[in-house]
Short mmCIF file of C-alpha atoms and ligand atoms in Angstrom, two decimals:
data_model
loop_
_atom_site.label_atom_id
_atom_site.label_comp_id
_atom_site.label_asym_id
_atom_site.label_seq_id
_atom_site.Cartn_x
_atom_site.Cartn_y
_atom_site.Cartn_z
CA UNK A 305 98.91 53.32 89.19
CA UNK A 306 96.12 54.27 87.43
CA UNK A 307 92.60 54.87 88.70
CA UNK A 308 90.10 51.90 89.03
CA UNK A 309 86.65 52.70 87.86
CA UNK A 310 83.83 50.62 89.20
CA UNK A 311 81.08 52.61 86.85
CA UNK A 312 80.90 56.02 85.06
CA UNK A 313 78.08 57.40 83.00
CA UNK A 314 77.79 60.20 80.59
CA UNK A 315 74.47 61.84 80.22
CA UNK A 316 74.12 65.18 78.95
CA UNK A 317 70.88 65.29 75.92
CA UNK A 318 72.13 68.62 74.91
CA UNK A 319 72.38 69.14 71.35
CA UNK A 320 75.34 71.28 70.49
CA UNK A 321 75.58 73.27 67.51
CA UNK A 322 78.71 75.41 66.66
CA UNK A 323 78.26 77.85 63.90
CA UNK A 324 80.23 81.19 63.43
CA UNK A 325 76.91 83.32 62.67
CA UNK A 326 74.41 80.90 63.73
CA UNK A 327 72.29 83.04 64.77
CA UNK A 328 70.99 84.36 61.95
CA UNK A 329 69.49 81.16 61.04
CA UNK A 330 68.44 80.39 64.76
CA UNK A 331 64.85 79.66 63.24
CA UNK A 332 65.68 76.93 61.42
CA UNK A 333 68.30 75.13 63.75
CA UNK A 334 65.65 75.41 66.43
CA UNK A 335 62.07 75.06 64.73
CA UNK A 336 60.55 77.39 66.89
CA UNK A 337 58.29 80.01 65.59
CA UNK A 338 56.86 82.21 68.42
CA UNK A 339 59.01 82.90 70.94
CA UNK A 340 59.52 84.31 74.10
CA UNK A 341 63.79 85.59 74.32
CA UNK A 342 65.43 86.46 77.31
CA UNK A 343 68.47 88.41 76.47
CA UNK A 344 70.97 90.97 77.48
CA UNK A 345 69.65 94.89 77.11
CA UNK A 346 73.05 95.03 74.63
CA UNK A 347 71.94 92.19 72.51
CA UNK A 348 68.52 93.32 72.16
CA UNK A 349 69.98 96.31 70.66
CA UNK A 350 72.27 94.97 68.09
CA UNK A 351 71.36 94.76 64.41
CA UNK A 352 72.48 91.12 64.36
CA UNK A 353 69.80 90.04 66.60
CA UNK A 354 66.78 92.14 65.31
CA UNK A 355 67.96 90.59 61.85
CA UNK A 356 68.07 87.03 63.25
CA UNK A 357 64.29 87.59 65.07
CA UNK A 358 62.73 89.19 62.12
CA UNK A 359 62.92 85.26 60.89
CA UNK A 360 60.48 84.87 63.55
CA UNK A 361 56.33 84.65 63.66
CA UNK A 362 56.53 86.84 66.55
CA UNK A 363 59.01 87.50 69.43
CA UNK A 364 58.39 88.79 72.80
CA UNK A 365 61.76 89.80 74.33
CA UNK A 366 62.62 90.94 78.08
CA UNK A 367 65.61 92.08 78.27
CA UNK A 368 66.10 93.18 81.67
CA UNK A 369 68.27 90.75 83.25
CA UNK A 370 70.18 91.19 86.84
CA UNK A 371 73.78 89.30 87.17
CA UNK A 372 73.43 86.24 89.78
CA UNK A 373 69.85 86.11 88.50
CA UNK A 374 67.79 87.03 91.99
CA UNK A 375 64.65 84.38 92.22
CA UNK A 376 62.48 87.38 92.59
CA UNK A 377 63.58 88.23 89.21
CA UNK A 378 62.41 85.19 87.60
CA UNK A 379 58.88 85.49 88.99
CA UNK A 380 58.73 88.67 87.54
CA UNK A 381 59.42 87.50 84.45
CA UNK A 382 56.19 84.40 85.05
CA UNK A 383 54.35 87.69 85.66
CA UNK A 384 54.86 89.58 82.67
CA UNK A 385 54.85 86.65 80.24
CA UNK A 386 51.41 85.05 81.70
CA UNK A 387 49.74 88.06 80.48
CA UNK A 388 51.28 86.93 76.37
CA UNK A 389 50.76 83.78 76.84
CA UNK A 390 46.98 83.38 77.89
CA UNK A 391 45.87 84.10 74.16
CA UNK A 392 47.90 87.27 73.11
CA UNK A 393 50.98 84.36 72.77
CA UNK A 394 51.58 81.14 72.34
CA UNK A 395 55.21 80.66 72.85
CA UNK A 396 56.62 77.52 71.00
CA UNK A 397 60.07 78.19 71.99
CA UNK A 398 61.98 80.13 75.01
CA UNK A 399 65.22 81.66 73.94
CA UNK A 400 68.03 82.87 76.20
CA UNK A 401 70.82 85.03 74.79
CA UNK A 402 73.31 86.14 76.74
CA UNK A 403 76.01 85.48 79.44
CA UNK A 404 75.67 82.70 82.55
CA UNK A 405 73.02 84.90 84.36
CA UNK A 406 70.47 85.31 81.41
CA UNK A 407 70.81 81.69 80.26
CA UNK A 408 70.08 80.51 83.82
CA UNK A 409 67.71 82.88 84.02
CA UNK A 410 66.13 81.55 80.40
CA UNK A 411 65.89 77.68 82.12
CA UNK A 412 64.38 78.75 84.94
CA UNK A 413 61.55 80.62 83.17
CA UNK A 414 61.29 77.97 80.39
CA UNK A 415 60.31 75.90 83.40
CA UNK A 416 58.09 77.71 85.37
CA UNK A 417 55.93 79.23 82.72
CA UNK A 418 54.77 75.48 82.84
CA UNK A 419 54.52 74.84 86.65
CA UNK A 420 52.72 76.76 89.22
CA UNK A 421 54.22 78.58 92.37
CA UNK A 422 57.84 80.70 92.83
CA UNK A 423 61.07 79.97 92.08
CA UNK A 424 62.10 79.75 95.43
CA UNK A 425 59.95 76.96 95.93
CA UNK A 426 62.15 74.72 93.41
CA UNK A 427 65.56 75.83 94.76
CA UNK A 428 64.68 75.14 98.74
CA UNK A 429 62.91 71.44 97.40
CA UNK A 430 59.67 71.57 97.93
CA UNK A 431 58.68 71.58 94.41
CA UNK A 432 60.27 69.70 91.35
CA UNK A 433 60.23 70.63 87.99
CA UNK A 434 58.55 68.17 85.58
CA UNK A 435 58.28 69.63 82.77
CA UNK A 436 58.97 72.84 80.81
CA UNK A 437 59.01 74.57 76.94
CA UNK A 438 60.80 73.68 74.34
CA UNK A 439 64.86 75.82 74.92
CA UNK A 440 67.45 77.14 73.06
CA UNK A 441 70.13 78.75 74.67
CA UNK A 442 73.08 81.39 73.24
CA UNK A 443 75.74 82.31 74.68
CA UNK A 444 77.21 85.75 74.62
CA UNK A 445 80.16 84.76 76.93
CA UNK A 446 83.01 82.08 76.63
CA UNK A 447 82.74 81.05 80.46
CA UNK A 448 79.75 79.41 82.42
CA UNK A 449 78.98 76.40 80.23
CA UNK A 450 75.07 76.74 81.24
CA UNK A 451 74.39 76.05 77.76
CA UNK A 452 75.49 72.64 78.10
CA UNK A 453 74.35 72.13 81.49
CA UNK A 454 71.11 70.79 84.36
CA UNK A 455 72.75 73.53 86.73
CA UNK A 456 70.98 77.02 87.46
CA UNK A 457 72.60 80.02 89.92
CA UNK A 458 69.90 81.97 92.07
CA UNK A 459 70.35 84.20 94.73
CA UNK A 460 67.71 83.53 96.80
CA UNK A 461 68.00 85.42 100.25
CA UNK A 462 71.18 87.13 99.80
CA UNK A 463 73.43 84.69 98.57
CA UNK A 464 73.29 82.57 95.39
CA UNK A 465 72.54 79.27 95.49
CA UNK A 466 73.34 76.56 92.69
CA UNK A 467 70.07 73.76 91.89
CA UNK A 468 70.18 71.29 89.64
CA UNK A 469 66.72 69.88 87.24
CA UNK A 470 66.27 67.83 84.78
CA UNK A 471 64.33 70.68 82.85
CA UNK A 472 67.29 72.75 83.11
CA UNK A 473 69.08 70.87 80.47
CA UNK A 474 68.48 72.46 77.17
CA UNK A 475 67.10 71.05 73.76
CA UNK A 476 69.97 72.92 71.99
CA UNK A 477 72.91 74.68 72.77
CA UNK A 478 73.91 77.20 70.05
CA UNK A 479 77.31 77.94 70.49
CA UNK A 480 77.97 81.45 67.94
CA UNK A 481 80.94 83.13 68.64
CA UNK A 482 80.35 86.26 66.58
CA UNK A 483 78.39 86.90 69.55
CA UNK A 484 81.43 87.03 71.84
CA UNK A 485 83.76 89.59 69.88
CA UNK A 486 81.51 93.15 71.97
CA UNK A 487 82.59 91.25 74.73
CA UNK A 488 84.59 93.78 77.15
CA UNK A 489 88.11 93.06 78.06
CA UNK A 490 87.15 92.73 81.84
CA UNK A 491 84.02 90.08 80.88
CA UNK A 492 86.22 88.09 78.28
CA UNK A 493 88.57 87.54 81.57
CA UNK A 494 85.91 87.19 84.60
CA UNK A 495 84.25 84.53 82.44
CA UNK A 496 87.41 83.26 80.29
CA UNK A 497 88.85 82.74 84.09
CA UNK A 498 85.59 80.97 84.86
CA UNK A 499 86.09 78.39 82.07
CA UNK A 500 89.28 77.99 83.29
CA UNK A 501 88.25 76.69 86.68
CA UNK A 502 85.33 74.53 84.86
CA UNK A 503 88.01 72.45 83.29
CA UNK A 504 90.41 72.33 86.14
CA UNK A 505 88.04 71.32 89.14
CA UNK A 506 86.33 69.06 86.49
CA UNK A 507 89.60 67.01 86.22
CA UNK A 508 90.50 67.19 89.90
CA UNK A 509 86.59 66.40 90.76
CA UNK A 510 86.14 63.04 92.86
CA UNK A 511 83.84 62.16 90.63
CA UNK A 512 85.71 62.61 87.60
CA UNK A 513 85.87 59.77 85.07
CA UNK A 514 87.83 59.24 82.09
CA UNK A 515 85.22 60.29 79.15
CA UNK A 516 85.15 63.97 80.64
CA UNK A 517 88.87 64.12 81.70
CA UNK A 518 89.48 64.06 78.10
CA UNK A 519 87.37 66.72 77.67
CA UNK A 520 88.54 68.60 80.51
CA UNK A 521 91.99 68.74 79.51
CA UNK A 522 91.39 69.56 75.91
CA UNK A 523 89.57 72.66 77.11
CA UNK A 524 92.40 73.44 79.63
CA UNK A 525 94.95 73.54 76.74
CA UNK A 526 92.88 75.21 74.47
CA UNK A 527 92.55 78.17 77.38
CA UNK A 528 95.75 78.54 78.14
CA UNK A 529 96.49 78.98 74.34
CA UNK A 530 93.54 81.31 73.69
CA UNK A 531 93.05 83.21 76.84
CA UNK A 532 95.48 86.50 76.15
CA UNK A 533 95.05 86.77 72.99
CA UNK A 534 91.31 86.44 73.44
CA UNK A 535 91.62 89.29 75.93
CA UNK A 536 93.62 91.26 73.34
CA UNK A 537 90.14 91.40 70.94
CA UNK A 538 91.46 88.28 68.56
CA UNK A 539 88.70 86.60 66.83
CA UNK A 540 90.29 83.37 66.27
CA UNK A 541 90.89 83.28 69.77
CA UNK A 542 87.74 84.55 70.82
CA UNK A 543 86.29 81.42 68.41
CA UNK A 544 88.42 79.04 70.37
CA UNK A 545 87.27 80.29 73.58
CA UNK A 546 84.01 80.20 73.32
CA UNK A 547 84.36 76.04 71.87
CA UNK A 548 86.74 75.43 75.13
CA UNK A 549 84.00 76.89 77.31
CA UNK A 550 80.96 74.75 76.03
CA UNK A 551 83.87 71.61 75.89
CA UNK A 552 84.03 72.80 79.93
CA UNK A 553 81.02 73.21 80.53
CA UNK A 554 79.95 69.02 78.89
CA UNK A 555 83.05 67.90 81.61
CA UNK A 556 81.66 69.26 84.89
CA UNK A 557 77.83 68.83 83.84
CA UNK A 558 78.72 65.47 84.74
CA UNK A 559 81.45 65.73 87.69
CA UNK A 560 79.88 69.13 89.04
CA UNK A 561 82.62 71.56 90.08
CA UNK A 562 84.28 71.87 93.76
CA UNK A 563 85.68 73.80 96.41
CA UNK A 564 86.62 77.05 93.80
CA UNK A 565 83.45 77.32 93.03
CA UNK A 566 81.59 76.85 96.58
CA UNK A 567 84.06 79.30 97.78
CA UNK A 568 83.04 81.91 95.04
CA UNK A 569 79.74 81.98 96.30
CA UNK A 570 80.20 83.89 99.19
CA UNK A 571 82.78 86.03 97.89
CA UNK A 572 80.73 86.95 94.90
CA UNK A 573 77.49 87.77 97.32
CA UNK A 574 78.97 89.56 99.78
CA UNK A 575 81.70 91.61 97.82
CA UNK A 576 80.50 91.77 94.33
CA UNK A 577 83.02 89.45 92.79
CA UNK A 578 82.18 88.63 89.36
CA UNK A 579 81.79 85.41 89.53
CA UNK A 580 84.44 83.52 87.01
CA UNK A 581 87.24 86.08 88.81
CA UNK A 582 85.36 84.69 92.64
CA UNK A 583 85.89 81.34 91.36
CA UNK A 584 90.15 81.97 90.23
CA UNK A 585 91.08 83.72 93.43
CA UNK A 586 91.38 80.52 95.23
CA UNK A 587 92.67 78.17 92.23
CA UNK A 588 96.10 78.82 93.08
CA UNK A 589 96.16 77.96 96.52
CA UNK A 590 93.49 74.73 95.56
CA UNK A 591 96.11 73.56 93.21
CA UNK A 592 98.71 72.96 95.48
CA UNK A 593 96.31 71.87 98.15
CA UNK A 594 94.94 69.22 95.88
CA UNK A 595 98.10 68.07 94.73
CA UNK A 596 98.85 66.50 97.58
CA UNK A 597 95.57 64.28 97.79
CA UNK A 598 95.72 63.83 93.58
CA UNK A 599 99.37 63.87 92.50
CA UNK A 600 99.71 61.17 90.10
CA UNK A 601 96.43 62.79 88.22
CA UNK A 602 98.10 66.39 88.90
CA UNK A 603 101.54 65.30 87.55
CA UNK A 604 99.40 63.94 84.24
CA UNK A 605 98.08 67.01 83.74
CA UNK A 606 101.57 69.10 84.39
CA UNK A 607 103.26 66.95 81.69
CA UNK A 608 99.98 67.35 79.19
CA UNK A 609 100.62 70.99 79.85
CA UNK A 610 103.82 70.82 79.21
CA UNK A 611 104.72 72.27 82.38
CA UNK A 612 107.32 71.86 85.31
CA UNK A 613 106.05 71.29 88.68
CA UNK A 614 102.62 72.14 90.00
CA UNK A 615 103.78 75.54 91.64
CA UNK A 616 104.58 76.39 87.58
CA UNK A 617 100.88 75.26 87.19
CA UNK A 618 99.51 77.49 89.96
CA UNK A 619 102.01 80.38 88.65
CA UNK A 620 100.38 80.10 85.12
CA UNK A 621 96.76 81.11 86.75
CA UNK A 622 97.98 83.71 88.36
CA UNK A 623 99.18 85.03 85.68
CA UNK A 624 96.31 84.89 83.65
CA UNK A 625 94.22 86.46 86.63
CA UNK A 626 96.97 89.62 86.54
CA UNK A 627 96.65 89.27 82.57
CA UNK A 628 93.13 90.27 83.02
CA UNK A 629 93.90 93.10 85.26
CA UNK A 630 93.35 92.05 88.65
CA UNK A 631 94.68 91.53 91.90
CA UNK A 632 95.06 88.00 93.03
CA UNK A 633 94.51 89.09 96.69
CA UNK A 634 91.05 89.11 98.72
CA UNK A 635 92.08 92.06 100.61
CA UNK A 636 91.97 94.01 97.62
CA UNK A 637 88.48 93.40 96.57
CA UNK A 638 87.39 95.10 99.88
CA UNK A 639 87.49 92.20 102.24
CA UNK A 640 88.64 92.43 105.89
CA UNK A 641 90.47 89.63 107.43
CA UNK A 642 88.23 89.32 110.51
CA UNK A 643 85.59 88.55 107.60
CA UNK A 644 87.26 85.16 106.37
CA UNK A 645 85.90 83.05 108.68
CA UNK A 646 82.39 83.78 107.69
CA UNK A 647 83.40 83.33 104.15
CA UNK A 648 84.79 79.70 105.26
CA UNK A 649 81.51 78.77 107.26
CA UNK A 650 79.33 79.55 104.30
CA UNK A 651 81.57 77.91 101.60
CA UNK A 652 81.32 74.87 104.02
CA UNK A 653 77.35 74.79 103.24
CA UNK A 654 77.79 74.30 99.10
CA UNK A 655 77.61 70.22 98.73
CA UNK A 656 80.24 70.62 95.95
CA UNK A 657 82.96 71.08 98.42
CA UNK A 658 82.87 67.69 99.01
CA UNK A 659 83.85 66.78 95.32
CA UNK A 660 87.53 68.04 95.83
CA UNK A 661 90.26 65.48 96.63
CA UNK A 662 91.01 65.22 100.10
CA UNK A 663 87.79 67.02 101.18
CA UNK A 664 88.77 70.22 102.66
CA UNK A 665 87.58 70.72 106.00
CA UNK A 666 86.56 74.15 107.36
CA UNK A 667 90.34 74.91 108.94
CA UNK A 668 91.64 74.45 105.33
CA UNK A 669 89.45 76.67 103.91
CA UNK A 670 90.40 79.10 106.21
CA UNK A 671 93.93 78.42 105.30
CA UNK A 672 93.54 79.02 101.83
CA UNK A 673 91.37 82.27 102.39
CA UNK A 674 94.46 82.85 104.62
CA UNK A 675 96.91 82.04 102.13
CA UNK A 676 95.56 84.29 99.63
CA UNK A 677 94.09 87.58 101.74
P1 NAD B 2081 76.83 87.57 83.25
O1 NAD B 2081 75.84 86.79 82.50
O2 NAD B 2081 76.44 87.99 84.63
O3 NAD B 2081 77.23 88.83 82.39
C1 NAD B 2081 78.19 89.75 82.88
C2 NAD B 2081 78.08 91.06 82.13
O4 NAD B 2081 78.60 90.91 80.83
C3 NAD B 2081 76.65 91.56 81.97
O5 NAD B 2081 76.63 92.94 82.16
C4 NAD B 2081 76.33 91.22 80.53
O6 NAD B 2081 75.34 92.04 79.98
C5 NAD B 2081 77.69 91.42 79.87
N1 NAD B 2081 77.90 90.66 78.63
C6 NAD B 2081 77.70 89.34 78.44
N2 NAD B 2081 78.06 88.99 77.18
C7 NAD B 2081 78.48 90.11 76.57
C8 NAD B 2081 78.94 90.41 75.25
N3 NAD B 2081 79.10 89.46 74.32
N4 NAD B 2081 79.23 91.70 74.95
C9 NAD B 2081 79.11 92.69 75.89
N5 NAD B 2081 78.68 92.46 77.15
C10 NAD B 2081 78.37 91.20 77.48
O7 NAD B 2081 78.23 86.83 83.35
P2 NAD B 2081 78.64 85.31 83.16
O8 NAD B 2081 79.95 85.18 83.80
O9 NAD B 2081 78.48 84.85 81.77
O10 NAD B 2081 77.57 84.52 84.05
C11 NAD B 2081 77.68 84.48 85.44
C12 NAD B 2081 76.47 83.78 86.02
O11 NAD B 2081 76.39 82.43 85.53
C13 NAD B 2081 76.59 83.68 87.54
O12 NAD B 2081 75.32 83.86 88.14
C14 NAD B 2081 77.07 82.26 87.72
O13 NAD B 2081 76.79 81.74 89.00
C15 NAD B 2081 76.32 81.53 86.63
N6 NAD B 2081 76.90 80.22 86.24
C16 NAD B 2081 76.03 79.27 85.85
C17 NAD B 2081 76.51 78.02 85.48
C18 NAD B 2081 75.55 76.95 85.06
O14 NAD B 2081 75.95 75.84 84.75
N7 NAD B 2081 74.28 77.23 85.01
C19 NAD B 2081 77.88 77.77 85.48
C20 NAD B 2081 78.74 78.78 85.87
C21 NAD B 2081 78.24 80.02 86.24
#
């Protein structure tokens, strides 16, 4: 029987612009004029973006991002740019170019260049962001969906930590894939795998709703189409990938993601994990797991697929995390077994765990962990 919805909403103000080579004529889809662009040191580099800034009145770019963006980081940032922007600039615009870390890092300096006080402050909830500049973000990577979302990663003491503001949802989302082909096999995967999970936990997601399980399976079957070939240095593929990721990202920037993801967290800050591959380790396992708590929406999703059974679902991400070249086992990425039940304790304390069907409990964490050490 199908599901009985009492009330869903879809809010995401996000205006998304696809354009193969957009961002050469960045100026003009965003109106900015002087800008302050935080980017990767690879795309500062490249004679596509110096051609796509000279458009610019002036552009002050930092370009010296950290992966799982550290909230130290960002104040940094506040310090540098405070000098520009007391008379030497007057930023109109904050760009962020990049993959998942430097757009987060872009929302979270778009905001505080505004506000007073550390980042820190606005993670742990003592502070709120009201307000913040005018953003445009790029992305360089077909995985995290930040472009298209209110969420923002920090690793604040050691271990990252998602937050959510209203400021953190951009004014556009420019969605250029050229920007995707110097993407390194490994990347394309950690984040293509991320995408992946996006989708799936979207759809599975307790708070899922029918306007983004559309989405959430289009991008599903538009991954498992584009994925290897992507990997293999395709362009059209690459193209697709990087539409299924922002299609990903729209789904869970209204259901929020689940126990994949809260599991990653750990597992990315204690054993250097890239993050999409933290996420995929577990998806496996998850998926039969979940199937038992959502198996008329799983068996949906297995015929939409085209697939089987479930286990043939499960199979199919493994084999895209071997695709990429890695091993689907925690032991592997330097974790020892006595170490899992710290892994489960801290996963526990990421609220998104309780958005997965059936609401894994600590023991079933462990099991999983278990299942897949
Ligand atoms: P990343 O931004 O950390 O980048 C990984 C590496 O790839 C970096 O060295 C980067 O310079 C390089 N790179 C990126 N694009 C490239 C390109 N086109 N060519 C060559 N090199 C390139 O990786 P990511 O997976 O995109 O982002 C991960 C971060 O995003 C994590 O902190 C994660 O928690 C966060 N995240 C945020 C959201 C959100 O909604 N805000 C969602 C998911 C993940």
């Amino acid at each position: 029987m199908a599901k009985i919805y009492e009330k869903f909403e879809l809010y995401n103000p996000v205006r998304v612009v696809y354009k193969k080579g957009g961002l050469e004529n960045s100026r003009e889809i965003s109106g900015f004029s002087n800008v302050l662009v935080i980017c990767d040191p690879y795309v500062s580099q490249s004679e596509y973006f110096k051609k796509a800034m000279s458009k610019y009145e002036s552009v002050f770019v930092f370009d010296k991002i950290l992966p799982n963006p550290p909230c130290e980081m960002v104040d940094d940032i506040i310090n540098i740019t405070c000098d520009y922007t007391n008379g030497k600039f007057n930023f109109d615009g904050v760009i962020g170019i990049g993959g998942g870390s430097t757009l987060d890092t872009a929302k979270a300096v778009s905001s505080l260049i505004v506000s007073c006080g550390k980042l820190s402050e606005y993670i742990e909830g003592s502070k709120r962001f009201e307000k913040r500049l005018p953003l445009m973000l790029v992305p360089t990577t077909s995985g995290t969906g930040s472009e298209v979302t209110n969420v923002g990663v920090y690793t604040i003491n050691g271990i990252k930590k998602p937050m959510t503001s209203k400021t953190f949802w951009a004014d556009i989302a420019l969605v250029d894939p050229v920007l995707t082909y110097s993407m390194p096999h490994r990347v394309a995967g950690t984040t293509g795998l991320d995408a992946l999970a996006h989708a799936i936990e979207s759809y599975w997601a307790i708070s899922t709703q029918p306007y983004t399980e559309g989405l959430a399976l289009r991008a599903m079957k538009m991954i498992f189409e584009n994925f290897k070939p992507s990997l293999n240095g395709e362009e059209p593929a690459r193209d697709e990938m990087a539409i299924a990721a922002t299609i990903a990202g729209i789904a869970f920037s209204q259901t929020r993601t689940t126990a994949a993801h809260a599991i990653s967290f750990p597992i990315t800050s204690f054993y250097n994990v890239e993050h999409g591959l933290a996420c995929a380790l577990t998806l496996p396992s998850l998926i039969v797991w979940t199937y038992k708590h959502v198996k008329e929406r799983m068996d949906e999703l297995i015929q939409y697929l085209s697939l089987k059974n479930i286990d043939e679902l499960a199979k199919k991400v493994e084999e895209l995390i071997e695709f990429a070249g890695f091993s689907t086992r925690l032991r592997d990425y330097g974790v020892k077994e006595e170490e899992l039940e710290n892994i489960a304790r801290v996963s526990m304390e990421a609220r998104i765990i309780d958005l997965t069907p059936g609401q894994p409990k600590y023991e079933d964490v462990l099991e999983i962990l278990k299942q897949i050490y």
